[in-house]
Amino acid sequence: MSATLNAYKGMTIRNIKIYMKDKTAILLSMLAQIIVLGLFVLFLRDNYVGSIKDGLGELQNLLSDSDIDKIVNGWMISGVIGTALVTVALNSLVVIVKDKEDKINYDYTASPVKPHTVVLSYFTASVINTFVVSAILMTAGFVFLGISCDTTYSPIEILKMYGLVALGSISSALILMVIATFFKKSSSLGSFGALVSAAIGFIIGAYVPVSQFSDTVQTIVNLVPGSQIAGMMRSLLMKSAVENAQSAIGSKAGAEFANQMNKLFAIKLNIFGSEVDFTFMMIYSIAAIVLFLAVNLIVYKFTSKTKE
């Protein structure tokens, strides 16, 4: 048991270092976040701020620019973290394919190390890499929200956000590990990763809120586990801002404004024509983790060379 734990620890550290030392992999992991920030600064922010003000009409005097910025900036930060959870996990799993190319997996097979230990080390390293990078971005996001629009969160809300980062890291690693297992060349996985980086922003609503899509498209993209994680993040980051704005406007107009913000920024996801709340998204995400854990075990059973 001690030898197995030492081997698992050593391989996990090795896999973490391979990603952390690869500047290209880290840059590729940040590609989607750079796109999100670039689009937000150049186009999206002013468009949505303008849309909110136009929708308020004469009531816009009841809200300050800071109140509106809290809503829009919270949406942007959730998009940055949501994309990071996917792109970092995928790029940190490139080590699986590189080990195949370099025949290192043959060395593992010839060693006393059990195949499940090797697989677990890949998974653990991906989760740690994803959590660390995403948590750093989340911390930077909290600082940005505090400085740019004086947004503060309770300790419980902050802990919940980091908890979602952890949940998203596990979910992304499990799902993408299934995909990475079937690639034979790291260049092919890298090309696939570039496509994912470009597409994930649309899927989770980081570039454009998914509410802008048709009901059918919304259902398809919202069934992706990453969209559920991003939805919960939007709920936590934007809830207090929307509620404060609702209180400032008051009466029925405030309630209608809050309802419109929830729909516009997809704080509640639309699946098969029905809105789902935070609780559903949490249950769905946990179910996805259980499902893909089972899928990984099945894939491992048929792809690993078990040494007796």
PDB file of C-alpha atoms in Angstrom:
ATOM      1  CA  MET A   1       0.000   0.000   0.000  1.00  0.00           C
ATOM      2  CA  SER A   2       2.807   2.413   0.885  1.00  0.00           C
ATOM      3  CA  ALA A   3       4.573   1.736  -2.419  1.00  0.00           C
ATOM      4  CA  THR A   4       1.341   2.353  -4.345  1.00  0.00           C
ATOM      5  CA  LEU A   5       0.700   5.641  -2.549  1.00  0.00           C
ATOM      6  CA  ASN A   6       4.268   6.799  -3.147  1.00  0.00           C
ATOM      7  CA  ALA A   7       4.006   5.911  -6.832  1.00  0.00           C
ATOM      8  CA  TYR A   8       0.655   7.722  -7.101  1.00  0.00           C
ATOM      9  CA  LYS A   9       2.047  10.793  -5.349  1.00  0.00           C
ATOM     10  CA  GLY A  10       5.200  10.846  -7.471  1.00  0.00           C
ATOM     11  CA  MET A  11       3.356  10.474 -10.785  1.00  0.00           C
ATOM     12  CA  THR A  12       0.773  13.096  -9.825  1.00  0.00           C
ATOM     13  CA  ILE A  13       3.491  15.629  -8.975  1.00  0.00           C
ATOM     14  CA  ARG A  14       5.272  14.770 -12.212  1.00  0.00           C
ATOM     15  CA  ASN A  15       2.106  15.354 -14.260  1.00  0.00           C
ATOM     16  CA  ILE A  16       1.465  18.674 -12.512  1.00  0.00           C
ATOM     17  CA  LYS A  17       5.002  19.863 -13.220  1.00  0.00           C
ATOM     18  CA  ILE A  18       4.762  18.915 -16.897  1.00  0.00           C
ATOM     19  CA  TYR A  19       1.779  21.239 -17.331  1.00  0.00           C
ATOM     20  CA  MET A  20       3.082  24.048 -15.130  1.00  0.00           C
ATOM     21  CA  LYS A  21       6.440  24.101 -16.914  1.00  0.00           C
ATOM     22  CA  ASP A  22       4.889  24.098 -20.381  1.00  0.00           C
ATOM     23  CA  LYS A  23       4.360  27.790 -21.141  1.00  0.00           C
ATOM     24  CA  THR A  24       2.656  26.966 -24.453  1.00  0.00           C
ATOM     25  CA  ALA A  25       0.085  24.758 -22.722  1.00  0.00           C
ATOM     26  CA  ILE A  26      -0.665  27.481 -20.186  1.00  0.00           C
ATOM     27  CA  LEU A  27      -1.006  30.081 -22.958  1.00  0.00           C
ATOM     28  CA  LEU A  28      -3.398  27.830 -24.880  1.00  0.00           C
ATOM     29  CA  SER A  29      -5.367  27.326 -21.661  1.00  0.00           C
ATOM     30  CA  MET A  30      -5.776  31.095 -21.404  1.00  0.00           C
ATOM     31  CA  LEU A  31      -6.803  31.611 -25.038  1.00  0.00           C
ATOM     32  CA  ALA A  32     -10.541  31.443 -24.350  1.00  0.00           C
ATOM     33  CA  GLN A  33     -10.237  33.783 -21.367  1.00  0.00           C
ATOM     34  CA  ILE A  34      -8.306  36.309 -23.462  1.00  0.00           C
ATOM     35  CA  ILE A  35     -11.066  36.158 -26.090  1.00  0.00           C
ATOM     36  CA  VAL A  36     -13.756  36.672 -23.434  1.00  0.00           C
ATOM     37  CA  LEU A  37     -11.971  39.675 -21.938  1.00  0.00           C
ATOM     38  CA  GLY A  38     -11.214  41.152 -25.349  1.00  0.00           C
ATOM     39  CA  LEU A  39     -14.817  40.877 -26.548  1.00  0.00           C
ATOM     40  CA  PHE A  40     -16.104  42.237 -23.252  1.00  0.00           C
ATOM     41  CA  VAL A  41     -13.855  45.301 -23.263  1.00  0.00           C
ATOM     42  CA  LEU A  42     -14.269  46.088 -26.973  1.00  0.00           C
ATOM     43  CA  PHE A  43     -17.910  45.240 -27.615  1.00  0.00           C
ATOM     44  CA  LEU A  44     -20.030  43.448 -25.053  1.00  0.00           C
ATOM     45  CA  ARG A  45     -19.818  45.716 -22.021  1.00  0.00           C
ATOM     46  CA  ASP A  46     -21.093  48.874 -23.689  1.00  0.00           C
ATOM     47  CA  ASN A  47     -23.752  46.936 -25.604  1.00  0.00           C
ATOM     48  CA  TYR A  48     -25.246  45.358 -22.489  1.00  0.00           C
ATOM     49  CA  VAL A  49     -24.933  48.472 -20.356  1.00  0.00           C
ATOM     50  CA  GLY A  50     -26.735  50.375 -23.105  1.00  0.00           C
ATOM     51  CA  SER A  51     -29.399  47.668 -23.422  1.00  0.00           C
ATOM     52  CA  ILE A  52     -30.086  47.715 -19.678  1.00  0.00           C
ATOM     53  CA  LYS A  53     -30.394  51.502 -19.618  1.00  0.00           C
ATOM     54  CA  ASP A  54     -32.670  51.537 -22.655  1.00  0.00           C
ATOM     55  CA  GLY A  55     -34.842  48.852 -21.059  1.00  0.00           C
ATOM     56  CA  LEU A  56     -35.179  50.905 -17.892  1.00  0.00           C
ATOM     57  CA  GLY A  57     -36.300  54.004 -19.773  1.00  0.00           C
ATOM     58  CA  GLU A  58     -37.200  56.780 -17.326  1.00  0.00           C
ATOM     59  CA  LEU A  59     -36.357  54.498 -14.414  1.00  0.00           C
ATOM     60  CA  GLN A  60     -32.654  54.421 -15.297  1.00  0.00           C
ATOM     61  CA  ASN A  61     -32.060  57.406 -13.007  1.00  0.00           C
ATOM     62  CA  LEU A  62     -32.828  55.098 -10.084  1.00  0.00           C
ATOM     63  CA  LEU A  63     -29.738  53.021 -10.832  1.00  0.00           C
ATOM     64  CA  SER A  64     -26.163  54.274 -10.801  1.00  0.00           C
ATOM     65  CA  ASP A  65     -23.568  53.222 -13.365  1.00  0.00           C
ATOM     66  CA  SER A  66     -21.974  51.155 -10.601  1.00  0.00           C
ATOM     67  CA  ASP A  67     -25.221  49.220 -10.070  1.00  0.00           C
ATOM     68  CA  ILE A  68     -25.328  48.269 -13.743  1.00  0.00           C
ATOM     69  CA  ASP A  69     -21.596  47.497 -13.828  1.00  0.00           C
ATOM     70  CA  LYS A  70     -22.062  45.025 -10.958  1.00  0.00           C
ATOM     71  CA  ILE A  71     -24.497  43.030 -13.072  1.00  0.00           C
ATOM     72  CA  VAL A  72     -22.524  43.092 -16.323  1.00  0.00           C
ATOM     73  CA  ASN A  73     -19.117  42.543 -14.722  1.00  0.00           C
ATOM     74  CA  GLY A  74     -20.428  39.618 -12.691  1.00  0.00           C
ATOM     75  CA  TRP A  75     -21.600  37.977 -15.917  1.00  0.00           C
ATOM     76  CA  MET A  76     -18.176  38.506 -17.490  1.00  0.00           C
ATOM     77  CA  ILE A  77     -16.254  36.990 -14.560  1.00  0.00           C
ATOM     78  CA  SER A  78     -18.453  33.885 -14.567  1.00  0.00           C
ATOM     79  CA  GLY A  79     -17.636  33.456 -18.264  1.00  0.00           C
ATOM     80  CA  VAL A  80     -13.901  33.742 -17.664  1.00  0.00           C
ATOM     81  CA  ILE A  81     -13.922  31.130 -14.898  1.00  0.00           C
ATOM     82  CA  GLY A  82     -16.325  28.847 -16.755  1.00  0.00           C
ATOM     83  CA  THR A  83     -14.081  28.711 -19.822  1.00  0.00           C
ATOM     84  CA  ALA A  84     -10.949  28.235 -17.699  1.00  0.00           C
ATOM     85  CA  LEU A  85     -12.409  25.136 -16.059  1.00  0.00           C
ATOM     86  CA  VAL A  86     -12.637  23.483 -19.469  1.00  0.00           C
ATOM     87  CA  THR A  87      -9.534  24.730 -21.269  1.00  0.00           C
ATOM     88  CA  VAL A  88      -7.101  24.218 -18.388  1.00  0.00           C
ATOM     89  CA  ALA A  89      -8.403  20.707 -17.736  1.00  0.00           C
ATOM     90  CA  LEU A  90      -8.038  19.729 -21.382  1.00  0.00           C
ATOM     91  CA  ASN A  91      -4.549  21.150 -21.824  1.00  0.00           C
ATOM     92  CA  SER A  92      -3.316  19.540 -18.614  1.00  0.00           C
ATOM     93  CA  LEU A  93      -4.514  16.164 -19.943  1.00  0.00           C
ATOM     94  CA  VAL A  94      -2.219  16.389 -22.983  1.00  0.00           C
ATOM     95  CA  VAL A  95       0.328  14.530 -20.837  1.00  0.00           C
ATOM     96  CA  ILE A  96      -1.715  11.344 -21.365  1.00  0.00           C
ATOM     97  CA  VAL A  97      -1.174  11.508 -25.118  1.00  0.00           C
ATOM     98  CA  LYS A  98       2.452  12.615 -24.820  1.00  0.00           C
ATOM     99  CA  ASP A  99       3.184   9.579 -22.652  1.00  0.00           C
ATOM    100  CA  LYS A 100       1.747   7.384 -25.408  1.00  0.00           C
ATOM    101  CA  GLU A 101       3.913   9.090 -28.024  1.00  0.00           C
ATOM    102  CA  ASP A 102       7.044   8.742 -25.904  1.00  0.00           C
ATOM    103  CA  LYS A 103       6.165   5.123 -24.982  1.00  0.00           C
ATOM    104  CA  ILE A 104       6.215   6.058 -21.312  1.00  0.00           C
ATOM    105  CA  ASN A 105       2.982   4.133 -20.898  1.00  0.00           C
ATOM    106  CA  TYR A 106       4.960   1.007 -21.824  1.00  0.00           C
ATOM    107  CA  ASP A 107       7.347   1.756 -18.975  1.00  0.00           C
ATOM    108  CA  TYR A 108       4.380   1.998 -16.626  1.00  0.00           C
ATOM    109  CA  THR A 109       3.071  -1.333 -17.894  1.00  0.00           C
ATOM    110  CA  ALA A 110       6.437  -2.979 -17.297  1.00  0.00           C
ATOM    111  CA  SER A 111       6.668  -1.565 -13.769  1.00  0.00           C
ATOM    112  CA  PRO A 112       4.972  -2.811 -10.592  1.00  0.00           C
ATOM    113  CA  VAL A 113       2.630   0.204 -10.731  1.00  0.00           C
ATOM    114  CA  LYS A 114      -0.991  -0.777 -11.316  1.00  0.00           C
ATOM    115  CA  PRO A 115      -2.766   0.806 -14.306  1.00  0.00           C
ATOM    116  CA  HIS A 116      -5.487   2.342 -12.116  1.00  0.00           C
ATOM    117  CA  THR A 117      -2.785   4.206 -10.182  1.00  0.00           C
ATOM    118  CA  VAL A 118      -1.500   5.722 -13.416  1.00  0.00           C
ATOM    119  CA  VAL A 119      -5.002   6.743 -14.496  1.00  0.00           C
ATOM    120  CA  LEU A 120      -5.757   8.245 -11.083  1.00  0.00           C
ATOM    121  CA  SER A 121      -2.534  10.271 -11.184  1.00  0.00           C
ATOM    122  CA  TYR A 122      -3.523  11.801 -14.532  1.00  0.00           C
ATOM    123  CA  PHE A 123      -6.969  12.684 -13.185  1.00  0.00           C
ATOM    124  CA  THR A 124      -5.690  14.136  -9.910  1.00  0.00           C
ATOM    125  CA  ALA A 125      -3.061  16.257 -11.635  1.00  0.00           C
ATOM    126  CA  SER A 126      -5.655  17.645 -14.041  1.00  0.00           C
ATOM    127  CA  VAL A 127      -8.027  18.513 -11.184  1.00  0.00           C
ATOM    128  CA  ILE A 128      -5.255  20.241  -9.217  1.00  0.00           C
ATOM    129  CA  ASN A 129      -3.980  22.183 -12.238  1.00  0.00           C
ATOM    130  CA  THR A 130      -7.494  23.274 -13.162  1.00  0.00           C
ATOM    131  CA  PHE A 131      -8.421  24.260  -9.635  1.00  0.00           C
ATOM    132  CA  VAL A 132      -5.224  26.227  -8.997  1.00  0.00           C
ATOM    133  CA  VAL A 133      -5.393  28.249 -12.228  1.00  0.00           C
ATOM    134  CA  SER A 134      -9.161  28.813 -11.986  1.00  0.00           C
ATOM    135  CA  ALA A 135      -8.950  29.745  -8.286  1.00  0.00           C
ATOM    136  CA  ILE A 136      -6.273  32.337  -9.104  1.00  0.00           C
ATOM    137  CA  LEU A 137      -8.522  33.769 -11.802  1.00  0.00           C
ATOM    138  CA  MET A 138     -11.466  33.710  -9.369  1.00  0.00           C
ATOM    139  CA  THR A 139      -9.450  35.641  -6.796  1.00  0.00           C
ATOM    140  CA  ALA A 140      -8.451  38.183  -9.444  1.00  0.00           C
ATOM    141  CA  GLY A 141     -12.130  38.399 -10.405  1.00  0.00           C
ATOM    142  CA  PHE A 142     -13.175  39.202  -6.834  1.00  0.00           C
ATOM    143  CA  VAL A 143     -10.502  41.906  -6.675  1.00  0.00           C
ATOM    144  CA  PHE A 144     -11.627  43.332 -10.017  1.00  0.00           C
ATOM    145  CA  LEU A 145     -15.285  43.415  -8.955  1.00  0.00           C
ATOM    146  CA  GLY A 146     -14.344  45.076  -5.681  1.00  0.00           C
ATOM    147  CA  ILE A 147     -12.261  47.774  -7.339  1.00  0.00           C
ATOM    148  CA  SER A 148     -14.320  48.409 -10.495  1.00  0.00           C
ATOM    149  CA  CYS A 149     -17.795  48.582  -8.987  1.00  0.00           C
ATOM    150  CA  ASP A 150     -17.414  48.170  -5.222  1.00  0.00           C
ATOM    151  CA  THR A 151     -18.971  44.690  -5.245  1.00  0.00           C
ATOM    152  CA  THR A 152     -18.522  42.668  -2.069  1.00  0.00           C
ATOM    153  CA  TYR A 153     -19.539  39.126  -1.172  1.00  0.00           C
ATOM    154  CA  SER A 154     -20.087  37.365   2.123  1.00  0.00           C
ATOM    155  CA  PRO A 155     -17.567  34.724   3.262  1.00  0.00           C
ATOM    156  CA  ILE A 156     -20.190  32.044   2.565  1.00  0.00           C
ATOM    157  CA  GLU A 157     -20.691  33.268  -1.004  1.00  0.00           C
ATOM    158  CA  ILE A 158     -16.933  33.334  -1.568  1.00  0.00           C
ATOM    159  CA  LEU A 159     -16.556  29.789  -0.228  1.00  0.00           C
ATOM    160  CA  LYS A 160     -19.409  28.639  -2.455  1.00  0.00           C
ATOM    161  CA  MET A 161     -17.657  30.106  -5.488  1.00  0.00           C
ATOM    162  CA  TYR A 162     -14.413  28.288  -4.723  1.00  0.00           C
ATOM    163  CA  GLY A 163     -16.496  25.171  -4.079  1.00  0.00           C
ATOM    164  CA  LEU A 164     -17.969  25.521  -7.572  1.00  0.00           C
ATOM    165  CA  VAL A 165     -14.440  25.911  -8.951  1.00  0.00           C
ATOM    166  CA  ALA A 166     -13.527  22.607  -7.292  1.00  0.00           C
ATOM    167  CA  LEU A 167     -16.703  20.918  -8.547  1.00  0.00           C
ATOM    168  CA  GLY A 168     -16.100  22.241 -12.054  1.00  0.00           C
ATOM    169  CA  SER A 169     -12.475  21.074 -11.971  1.00  0.00           C
ATOM    170  CA  ILE A 170     -13.527  17.521 -11.105  1.00  0.00           C
ATOM    171  CA  SER A 171     -16.330  17.494 -13.672  1.00  0.00           C
ATOM    172  CA  SER A 172     -14.178  18.848 -16.516  1.00  0.00           C
ATOM    173  CA  ALA A 173     -11.292  16.496 -15.767  1.00  0.00           C
ATOM    174  CA  LEU A 174     -13.551  13.431 -15.744  1.00  0.00           C
ATOM    175  CA  ILE A 175     -15.368  14.340 -18.957  1.00  0.00           C
ATOM    176  CA  LEU A 176     -12.329  15.449 -20.937  1.00  0.00           C
ATOM    177  CA  MET A 177     -10.230  12.519 -19.751  1.00  0.00           C
ATOM    178  CA  VAL A 178     -12.571  10.200 -21.633  1.00  0.00           C
ATOM    179  CA  ILE A 179     -11.956  12.212 -24.803  1.00  0.00           C
ATOM    180  CA  ALA A 180      -8.188  12.548 -24.311  1.00  0.00           C
ATOM    181  CA  THR A 181      -7.815   8.785 -23.908  1.00  0.00           C
ATOM    182  CA  PHE A 182      -8.751   8.198 -27.554  1.00  0.00           C
ATOM    183  CA  PHE A 183      -6.169  10.596 -29.042  1.00  0.00           C
ATOM    184  CA  LYS A 184      -2.879   9.119 -30.211  1.00  0.00           C
ATOM    185  CA  LYS A 185      -0.975  12.315 -31.025  1.00  0.00           C
ATOM    186  CA  SER A 186      -0.601  15.376 -28.835  1.00  0.00           C
ATOM    187  CA  SER A 187      -0.759  17.615 -31.912  1.00  0.00           C
ATOM    188  CA  SER A 188      -4.213  16.252 -32.706  1.00  0.00           C
ATOM    189  CA  LEU A 189      -5.390  16.841 -29.153  1.00  0.00           C
ATOM    190  CA  GLY A 190      -3.905  20.337 -29.333  1.00  0.00           C
ATOM    191  CA  SER A 191      -5.916  21.090 -32.473  1.00  0.00           C
ATOM    192  CA  PHE A 192      -9.015  19.731 -30.779  1.00  0.00           C
ATOM    193  CA  GLY A 193      -8.237  21.927 -27.768  1.00  0.00           C
ATOM    194  CA  ALA A 194      -8.087  25.017 -29.997  1.00  0.00           C
ATOM    195  CA  LEU A 195     -11.563  24.203 -31.311  1.00  0.00           C
ATOM    196  CA  VAL A 196     -12.846  23.687 -27.789  1.00  0.00           C
ATOM    197  CA  SER A 197     -11.359  27.017 -26.669  1.00  0.00           C
ATOM    198  CA  ALA A 198     -13.189  28.801 -29.473  1.00  0.00           C
ATOM    199  CA  ALA A 199     -16.492  26.990 -28.938  1.00  0.00           C
ATOM    200  CA  ILE A 200     -16.734  26.782 -25.150  1.00  0.00           C
ATOM    201  CA  GLY A 201     -17.426  30.495 -24.780  1.00  0.00           C
ATOM    202  CA  PHE A 202     -20.575  30.146 -26.877  1.00  0.00           C
ATOM    203  CA  ILE A 203     -21.649  26.924 -25.167  1.00  0.00           C
ATOM    204  CA  ILE A 204     -21.537  28.288 -21.617  1.00  0.00           C
ATOM    205  CA  GLY A 205     -22.704  31.800 -22.539  1.00  0.00           C
ATOM    206  CA  ALA A 206     -19.434  33.643 -22.002  1.00  0.00           C
ATOM    207  CA  TYR A 207     -19.409  35.480 -25.350  1.00  0.00           C
ATOM    208  CA  VAL A 208     -23.141  35.903 -25.781  1.00  0.00           C
ATOM    209  CA  PRO A 209     -25.783  34.951 -23.185  1.00  0.00           C
ATOM    210  CA  VAL A 210     -27.401  31.680 -24.228  1.00  0.00           C
ATOM    211  CA  SER A 211     -30.766  33.409 -23.846  1.00  0.00           C
ATOM    212  CA  GLN A 212     -30.073  34.917 -27.277  1.00  0.00           C
ATOM    213  CA  PHE A 213     -30.289  31.465 -28.885  1.00  0.00           C
ATOM    214  CA  SER A 214     -33.415  29.555 -29.869  1.00  0.00           C
ATOM    215  CA  ASP A 215     -35.040  27.278 -27.272  1.00  0.00           C
ATOM    216  CA  THR A 216     -33.675  24.209 -29.063  1.00  0.00           C
ATOM    217  CA  VAL A 217     -30.101  25.500 -29.082  1.00  0.00           C
ATOM    218  CA  GLN A 218     -30.433  26.606 -25.458  1.00  0.00           C
ATOM    219  CA  THR A 219     -31.492  23.117 -24.460  1.00  0.00           C
ATOM    220  CA  ILE A 220     -28.578  21.521 -26.320  1.00  0.00           C
ATOM    221  CA  VAL A 221     -25.880  23.784 -24.861  1.00  0.00           C
ATOM    222  CA  ASN A 222     -27.408  23.818 -21.378  1.00  0.00           C
ATOM    223  CA  LEU A 223     -27.247  20.031 -21.212  1.00  0.00           C
ATOM    224  CA  VAL A 224     -23.450  20.323 -21.300  1.00  0.00           C
ATOM    225  CA  PRO A 225     -22.234  19.953 -17.675  1.00  0.00           C
ATOM    226  CA  GLY A 226     -19.938  22.957 -18.052  1.00  0.00           C
ATOM    227  CA  SER A 227     -22.964  25.138 -18.746  1.00  0.00           C
ATOM    228  CA  GLN A 228     -24.499  24.040 -15.460  1.00  0.00           C
ATOM    229  CA  ILE A 229     -21.347  25.023 -13.550  1.00  0.00           C
ATOM    230  CA  ALA A 230     -21.208  28.387 -15.345  1.00  0.00           C
ATOM    231  CA  GLY A 231     -24.912  28.903 -14.607  1.00  0.00           C
ATOM    232  CA  MET A 232     -24.381  28.392 -10.886  1.00  0.00           C
ATOM    233  CA  MET A 233     -21.458  30.817 -10.971  1.00  0.00           C
ATOM    234  CA  ARG A 234     -23.580  33.449 -12.687  1.00  0.00           C
ATOM    235  CA  SER A 235     -26.264  32.909 -10.062  1.00  0.00           C
ATOM    236  CA  LEU A 236     -23.854  33.523  -7.190  1.00  0.00           C
ATOM    237  CA  LEU A 237     -21.928  36.401  -8.771  1.00  0.00           C
ATOM    238  CA  MET A 238     -24.958  38.291 -10.080  1.00  0.00           C
ATOM    239  CA  LYS A 239     -27.669  37.524  -7.513  1.00  0.00           C
ATOM    240  CA  SER A 240     -26.837  40.276  -5.024  1.00  0.00           C
ATOM    241  CA  ALA A 241     -26.301  42.851  -7.809  1.00  0.00           C
ATOM    242  CA  VAL A 242     -29.698  42.086  -9.358  1.00  0.00           C
ATOM    243  CA  GLU A 243     -31.408  42.118  -5.953  1.00  0.00           C
ATOM    244  CA  ASN A 244     -29.819  45.474  -5.058  1.00  0.00           C
ATOM    245  CA  ALA A 245     -30.973  46.923  -8.366  1.00  0.00           C
ATOM    246  CA  GLN A 246     -34.453  45.548  -7.762  1.00  0.00           C
ATOM    247  CA  SER A 247     -34.576  47.220  -4.346  1.00  0.00           C
ATOM    248  CA  ALA A 248     -33.363  50.517  -5.795  1.00  0.00           C
ATOM    249  CA  ILE A 249     -36.088  50.516  -8.445  1.00  0.00           C
ATOM    250  CA  GLY A 250     -38.771  49.216  -6.079  1.00  0.00           C
ATOM    251  CA  SER A 251     -42.376  48.101  -6.615  1.00  0.00           C
ATOM    252  CA  LYS A 252     -43.449  45.941  -9.555  1.00  0.00           C
ATOM    253  CA  ALA A 253     -40.973  47.613 -11.912  1.00  0.00           C
ATOM    254  CA  GLY A 254     -38.096  46.327  -9.779  1.00  0.00           C
ATOM    255  CA  ALA A 255     -39.439  42.781  -9.841  1.00  0.00           C
ATOM    256  CA  GLU A 256     -39.896  42.941 -13.603  1.00  0.00           C
ATOM    257  CA  PHE A 257     -36.355  44.281 -14.016  1.00  0.00           C
ATOM    258  CA  ALA A 258     -34.946  41.393 -11.943  1.00  0.00           C
ATOM    259  CA  ASN A 259     -36.934  38.903 -14.005  1.00  0.00           C
ATOM    260  CA  GLN A 260     -35.591  40.389 -17.237  1.00  0.00           C
ATOM    261  CA  MET A 261     -32.007  40.271 -15.983  1.00  0.00           C
ATOM    262  CA  ASN A 262     -32.417  36.625 -14.971  1.00  0.00           C
ATOM    263  CA  LYS A 263     -33.649  35.816 -18.467  1.00  0.00           C
ATOM    264  CA  LEU A 264     -31.202  38.009 -20.387  1.00  0.00           C
ATOM    265  CA  PHE A 265     -28.072  36.705 -18.690  1.00  0.00           C
ATOM    266  CA  ALA A 266     -29.407  33.140 -18.277  1.00  0.00           C
ATOM    267  CA  ILE A 267     -29.051  33.118 -14.504  1.00  0.00           C
ATOM    268  CA  LYS A 268     -31.662  30.382 -14.696  1.00  0.00           C
ATOM    269  CA  LEU A 269     -31.052  27.955 -17.545  1.00  0.00           C
ATOM    270  CA  ASN A 270     -33.682  27.045 -20.109  1.00  0.00           C
ATOM    271  CA  ILE A 271     -33.918  23.293 -20.725  1.00  0.00           C
ATOM    272  CA  PHE A 272     -36.745  21.887 -22.838  1.00  0.00           C
ATOM    273  CA  GLY A 273     -38.646  25.133 -22.420  1.00  0.00           C
ATOM    274  CA  SER A 274     -38.477  25.174 -18.610  1.00  0.00           C
ATOM    275  CA  GLU A 275     -36.232  27.261 -16.378  1.00  0.00           C
ATOM    276  CA  VAL A 276     -34.062  25.329 -13.924  1.00  0.00           C
ATOM    277  CA  ASP A 277     -32.682  26.788 -10.710  1.00  0.00           C
ATOM    278  CA  PHE A 278     -29.452  26.492  -8.736  1.00  0.00           C
ATOM    279  CA  THR A 279     -30.539  23.306  -6.956  1.00  0.00           C
ATOM    280  CA  PHE A 280     -31.276  21.497 -10.222  1.00  0.00           C
ATOM    281  CA  MET A 281     -27.947  22.625 -11.680  1.00  0.00           C
ATOM    282  CA  MET A 282     -26.087  21.302  -8.635  1.00  0.00           C
ATOM    283  CA  ILE A 283     -27.833  17.922  -8.794  1.00  0.00           C
ATOM    284  CA  TYR A 284     -27.236  17.727 -12.550  1.00  0.00           C
ATOM    285  CA  SER A 285     -23.516  18.487 -12.127  1.00  0.00           C
ATOM    286  CA  ILE A 286     -23.058  15.866  -9.433  1.00  0.00           C
ATOM    287  CA  ALA A 287     -24.952  13.318 -11.547  1.00  0.00           C
ATOM    288  CA  ALA A 288     -22.657  14.108 -14.493  1.00  0.00           C
ATOM    289  CA  ILE A 289     -19.613  13.480 -12.296  1.00  0.00           C
ATOM    290  CA  VAL A 290     -20.986  10.088 -11.238  1.00  0.00           C
ATOM    291  CA  LEU A 291     -21.847   9.208 -14.841  1.00  0.00           C
ATOM    292  CA  PHE A 292     -18.457  10.105 -16.282  1.00  0.00           C
ATOM    293  CA  LEU A 293     -16.667   8.428 -13.409  1.00  0.00           C
ATOM    294  CA  ALA A 294     -18.414   5.231 -14.508  1.00  0.00           C
ATOM    295  CA  VAL A 295     -17.541   5.938 -18.156  1.00  0.00           C
ATOM    296  CA  ASN A 296     -13.882   6.431 -17.247  1.00  0.00           C
ATOM    297  CA  LEU A 297     -13.858   3.118 -15.389  1.00  0.00           C
ATOM    298  CA  ILE A 298     -15.339   1.381 -18.426  1.00  0.00           C
ATOM    299  CA  VAL A 299     -12.868   3.028 -20.799  1.00  0.00           C
ATOM    300  CA  TYR A 300     -10.023   2.155 -18.439  1.00  0.00           C
ATOM    301  CA  LYS A 301     -11.157  -1.480 -18.368  1.00  0.00           C
ATOM    302  CA  PHE A 302     -11.007  -1.794 -22.162  1.00  0.00           C
ATOM    303  CA  THR A 303      -7.918   0.324 -22.868  1.00  0.00           C
ATOM    304  CA  SER A 304      -5.537  -0.489 -20.034  1.00  0.00           C
ATOM    305  CA  LYS A 305      -3.136  -3.378 -20.069  1.00  0.00           C
ATOM    306  CA  THR A 306      -3.606  -4.892 -16.682  1.00  0.00           C
ATOM    307  CA  LYS A 307      -0.553  -6.494 -15.310  1.00  0.00           C
ATOM    308  CA  GLU A 308      -1.160  -9.490 -13.169  1.00  0.00           C
TER     309      GLU A 308
END
